Amino acid sequence: MPGPRYVRFRSTVPNSHGVRVGVFALVNGLARSGLLTPEQLVRWREANDWFEAAYPDPSRLAPDAYDPALHPGAVSWFKESAVELIERTAAHARLLDAHGVPWERVTCADPGRILFEDGVHVVSEPDAD
């Protein structure tokens, strides 16, 4: 029987640190830069509020997981079983589409070394190539 699978929504191009940034960070960047319309700001805030209420923030539960000195390239993945969270990510994807920001959905069986895990997602550090 195959093991669990993981889903990530991310940029199509790595940033200056070699990381393909997740869609939440991409949309948050648009908001911080003042690029979202007032209506988009409302949709972004509602979506973020829902996600923050729906599951715990790994950066609060395992603050070292995203430490670039300790875990370069660490990223979050949804567990494929987190269907509602995956479906709700579409709100962020639509905002990226509206601004011409390319993104992709990737699925894998091995996200790398798992640094944090809860019922709906993991934070992992990719294996070295």
PDB file of C-alpha atoms in Angstrom:
ATOM      1  CA  MET A   1       0.000   0.000   0.000  1.00  0.00           C
ATOM      2  CA  PRO A   2       1.479   3.401  -0.954  1.00  0.00           C
ATOM      3  CA  GLY A   3       2.300   5.916   1.751  1.00  0.00           C
ATOM      4  CA  PRO A   4       0.889   9.398   2.171  1.00  0.00           C
ATOM      5  CA  ARG A   5       1.126  11.989  -0.564  1.00  0.00           C
ATOM      6  CA  TYR A   6       1.686  15.700  -0.159  1.00  0.00           C
ATOM      7  CA  VAL A   7       0.444  18.740  -2.112  1.00  0.00           C
ATOM      8  CA  ARG A   8       2.111  22.131  -2.451  1.00  0.00           C
ATOM      9  CA  PHE A   9       1.044  25.278  -4.293  1.00  0.00           C
ATOM     10  CA  ARG A  10       4.112  27.341  -5.178  1.00  0.00           C
ATOM     11  CA  SER A  11       5.783  29.740  -7.562  1.00  0.00           C
ATOM     12  CA  THR A  12       7.023  28.296 -10.816  1.00  0.00           C
ATOM     13  CA  VAL A  13      10.419  29.973 -10.438  1.00  0.00           C
ATOM     14  CA  PRO A  14      12.753  29.788  -7.421  1.00  0.00           C
ATOM     15  CA  ASN A  15      13.489  33.007  -5.526  1.00  0.00           C
ATOM     16  CA  SER A  16      17.011  34.336  -4.892  1.00  0.00           C
ATOM     17  CA  HIS A  17      17.457  31.699  -2.166  1.00  0.00           C
ATOM     18  CA  GLY A  18      16.498  28.857  -4.497  1.00  0.00           C
ATOM     19  CA  VAL A  19      13.069  28.322  -2.900  1.00  0.00           C
ATOM     20  CA  ARG A  20       9.826  28.124  -4.844  1.00  0.00           C
ATOM     21  CA  VAL A  21       7.726  30.339  -2.607  1.00  0.00           C
ATOM     22  CA  GLY A  22       4.276  29.117  -1.577  1.00  0.00           C
ATOM     23  CA  VAL A  23       1.113  30.789  -2.821  1.00  0.00           C
ATOM     24  CA  PHE A  24       0.301  32.180   0.621  1.00  0.00           C
ATOM     25  CA  ALA A  25       3.596  34.071   0.740  1.00  0.00           C
ATOM     26  CA  LEU A  26       3.115  35.220  -2.856  1.00  0.00           C
ATOM     27  CA  VAL A  27      -0.341  36.666  -2.167  1.00  0.00           C
ATOM     28  CA  ASN A  28       0.799  38.154   1.145  1.00  0.00           C
ATOM     29  CA  GLY A  29       3.570  39.881  -0.819  1.00  0.00           C
ATOM     30  CA  LEU A  30       1.027  41.352  -3.240  1.00  0.00           C
ATOM     31  CA  ALA A  31      -1.000  42.650  -0.294  1.00  0.00           C
ATOM     32  CA  ARG A  32       2.033  44.148   1.489  1.00  0.00           C
ATOM     33  CA  SER A  33       3.099  45.820  -1.760  1.00  0.00           C
ATOM     34  CA  GLY A  34      -0.307  47.489  -2.141  1.00  0.00           C
ATOM     35  CA  LEU A  35      -1.071  45.656  -5.389  1.00  0.00           C
ATOM     36  CA  LEU A  36      -4.432  44.150  -4.397  1.00  0.00           C
ATOM     37  CA  THR A  37      -7.618  46.061  -5.133  1.00  0.00           C
ATOM     38  CA  PRO A  38      -9.880  46.882  -2.173  1.00  0.00           C
ATOM     39  CA  GLU A  39     -12.154  43.949  -3.133  1.00  0.00           C
ATOM     40  CA  GLN A  40      -9.143  41.616  -3.439  1.00  0.00           C
ATOM     41  CA  LEU A  41      -7.889  42.767  -0.040  1.00  0.00           C
ATOM     42  CA  VAL A  42     -11.205  41.717   1.498  1.00  0.00           C
ATOM     43  CA  ARG A  43     -11.065  38.281  -0.211  1.00  0.00           C
ATOM     44  CA  TRP A  44      -7.399  37.836   0.821  1.00  0.00           C
ATOM     45  CA  ARG A  45      -8.108  38.754   4.448  1.00  0.00           C
ATOM     46  CA  GLU A  46     -11.187  36.488   4.610  1.00  0.00           C
ATOM     47  CA  ALA A  47      -9.209  33.572   3.150  1.00  0.00           C
ATOM     48  CA  ASN A  48      -6.247  34.114   5.487  1.00  0.00           C
ATOM     49  CA  ASP A  49      -8.557  34.433   8.486  1.00  0.00           C
ATOM     50  CA  TRP A  50     -10.227  31.139   7.582  1.00  0.00           C
ATOM     51  CA  PHE A  51      -6.899  29.325   7.240  1.00  0.00           C
ATOM     52  CA  GLU A  52      -5.593  30.772  10.505  1.00  0.00           C
ATOM     53  CA  ALA A  53      -8.722  29.549  12.308  1.00  0.00           C
ATOM     54  CA  ALA A  54      -8.796  26.160  10.551  1.00  0.00           C
ATOM     55  CA  TYR A  55      -5.382  24.835  11.526  1.00  0.00           C
ATOM     56  CA  PRO A  56      -2.400  25.721  13.697  1.00  0.00           C
ATOM     57  CA  ASP A  57       0.439  27.793  12.279  1.00  0.00           C
ATOM     58  CA  PRO A  58       3.588  25.631  12.223  1.00  0.00           C
ATOM     59  CA  SER A  59       5.785  28.709  12.591  1.00  0.00           C
ATOM     60  CA  ARG A  60       4.237  29.186  16.052  1.00  0.00           C
ATOM     61  CA  LEU A  61       4.379  25.515  17.064  1.00  0.00           C
ATOM     62  CA  ALA A  62       7.838  24.807  15.629  1.00  0.00           C
ATOM     63  CA  PRO A  63       9.521  28.195  15.129  1.00  0.00           C
ATOM     64  CA  ASP A  64      12.874  26.665  14.205  1.00  0.00           C
ATOM     65  CA  ALA A  65      11.364  24.719  11.301  1.00  0.00           C
ATOM     66  CA  TYR A  66      11.603  27.744   8.990  1.00  0.00           C
ATOM     67  CA  ASP A  67      14.961  28.982  10.297  1.00  0.00           C
ATOM     68  CA  PRO A  68      17.051  29.399   7.109  1.00  0.00           C
ATOM     69  CA  ALA A  69      20.311  28.796   8.972  1.00  0.00           C
ATOM     70  CA  LEU A  70      19.071  25.517  10.453  1.00  0.00           C
ATOM     71  CA  HIS A  71      16.806  24.323   7.648  1.00  0.00           C
ATOM     72  CA  PRO A  72      17.520  26.024   4.329  1.00  0.00           C
ATOM     73  CA  GLY A  73      14.684  25.650   1.880  1.00  0.00           C
ATOM     74  CA  ALA A  74      12.127  24.401   4.426  1.00  0.00           C
ATOM     75  CA  VAL A  75       8.590  24.578   3.026  1.00  0.00           C
ATOM     76  CA  SER A  76       5.054  23.526   3.925  1.00  0.00           C
ATOM     77  CA  TRP A  77       3.061  20.793   2.240  1.00  0.00           C
ATOM     78  CA  PHE A  78      -0.578  19.864   2.730  1.00  0.00           C
ATOM     79  CA  LYS A  79      -1.312  16.221   3.324  1.00  0.00           C
ATOM     80  CA  GLU A  80      -3.361  15.030   0.374  1.00  0.00           C
ATOM     81  CA  SER A  81      -6.094  14.049   2.841  1.00  0.00           C
ATOM     82  CA  ALA A  82      -6.585  17.734   3.804  1.00  0.00           C
ATOM     83  CA  VAL A  83      -9.131  18.128   1.019  1.00  0.00           C
ATOM     84  CA  GLU A  84     -10.917  21.214   2.339  1.00  0.00           C
ATOM     85  CA  LEU A  85      -7.653  23.110   2.878  1.00  0.00           C
ATOM     86  CA  ILE A  86      -6.451  22.186  -0.600  1.00  0.00           C
ATOM     87  CA  GLU A  87      -9.754  23.280  -2.162  1.00  0.00           C
ATOM     88  CA  ARG A  88      -9.742  26.575  -0.266  1.00  0.00           C
ATOM     89  CA  THR A  89      -6.275  27.391  -1.592  1.00  0.00           C
ATOM     90  CA  ALA A  90      -8.046  28.210  -4.867  1.00  0.00           C
ATOM     91  CA  ALA A  91      -8.913  31.654  -3.423  1.00  0.00           C
ATOM     92  CA  HIS A  92      -5.220  32.510  -3.236  1.00  0.00           C
ATOM     93  CA  ALA A  93      -4.576  31.013  -6.670  1.00  0.00           C
ATOM     94  CA  ARG A  94      -7.316  33.203  -8.197  1.00  0.00           C
ATOM     95  CA  LEU A  95      -5.671  36.316  -6.735  1.00  0.00           C
ATOM     96  CA  LEU A  96      -2.340  35.285  -8.241  1.00  0.00           C
ATOM     97  CA  ASP A  97      -4.007  34.625 -11.598  1.00  0.00           C
ATOM     98  CA  ALA A  98      -5.601  38.090 -11.516  1.00  0.00           C
ATOM     99  CA  HIS A  99      -2.113  39.605 -11.176  1.00  0.00           C
ATOM    100  CA  GLY A 100      -0.387  37.359 -13.703  1.00  0.00           C
ATOM    101  CA  VAL A 101       1.741  35.650 -11.060  1.00  0.00           C
ATOM    102  CA  PRO A 102       2.539  32.113 -12.246  1.00  0.00           C
ATOM    103  CA  TRP A 103       2.074  29.257  -9.781  1.00  0.00           C
ATOM    104  CA  GLU A 104       1.855  25.492  -9.883  1.00  0.00           C
ATOM    105  CA  ARG A 105       0.382  22.619  -7.911  1.00  0.00           C
ATOM    106  CA  VAL A 106       2.844  19.822  -7.199  1.00  0.00           C
ATOM    107  CA  THR A 107       2.255  16.465  -5.556  1.00  0.00           C
ATOM    108  CA  CYS A 108       4.873  14.116  -4.168  1.00  0.00           C
ATOM    109  CA  ALA A 109       5.303  11.091  -1.945  1.00  0.00           C
ATOM    110  CA  ASP A 110       8.544  12.313  -0.342  1.00  0.00           C
ATOM    111  CA  PRO A 111       8.766  16.006   0.565  1.00  0.00           C
ATOM    112  CA  GLY A 112      12.174  15.525   2.231  1.00  0.00           C
ATOM    113  CA  ARG A 113      13.112  15.476   5.894  1.00  0.00           C
ATOM    114  CA  ILE A 114      10.000  16.281   7.917  1.00  0.00           C
ATOM    115  CA  LEU A 115      10.635  18.958  10.546  1.00  0.00           C
ATOM    116  CA  PHE A 116       7.037  19.406  11.741  1.00  0.00           C
ATOM    117  CA  GLU A 117       3.858  17.413  11.235  1.00  0.00           C
ATOM    118  CA  ASP A 118       0.262  17.755  12.311  1.00  0.00           C
ATOM    119  CA  GLY A 119      -2.974  16.278  11.025  1.00  0.00           C
ATOM    120  CA  VAL A 120      -3.149  18.369   7.846  1.00  0.00           C
ATOM    121  CA  HIS A 121       0.356  19.318   6.803  1.00  0.00           C
ATOM    122  CA  VAL A 122       4.101  19.010   7.200  1.00  0.00           C
ATOM    123  CA  VAL A 123       7.056  21.355   7.076  1.00  0.00           C
ATOM    124  CA  SER A 124       9.987  19.701   5.407  1.00  0.00           C
ATOM    125  CA  GLU A 125      13.483  20.378   4.247  1.00  0.00           C
ATOM    126  CA  PRO A 126      14.058  19.063   0.741  1.00  0.00           C
ATOM    127  CA  ASP A 127      16.650  16.343   0.310  1.00  0.00           C
ATOM    128  CA  ALA A 128      19.918  17.478  -1.266  1.00  0.00           C
ATOM    129  CA  ASP A 129      20.193  16.664  -4.962  1.00  0.00           C
TER     130      ASP A 129
END
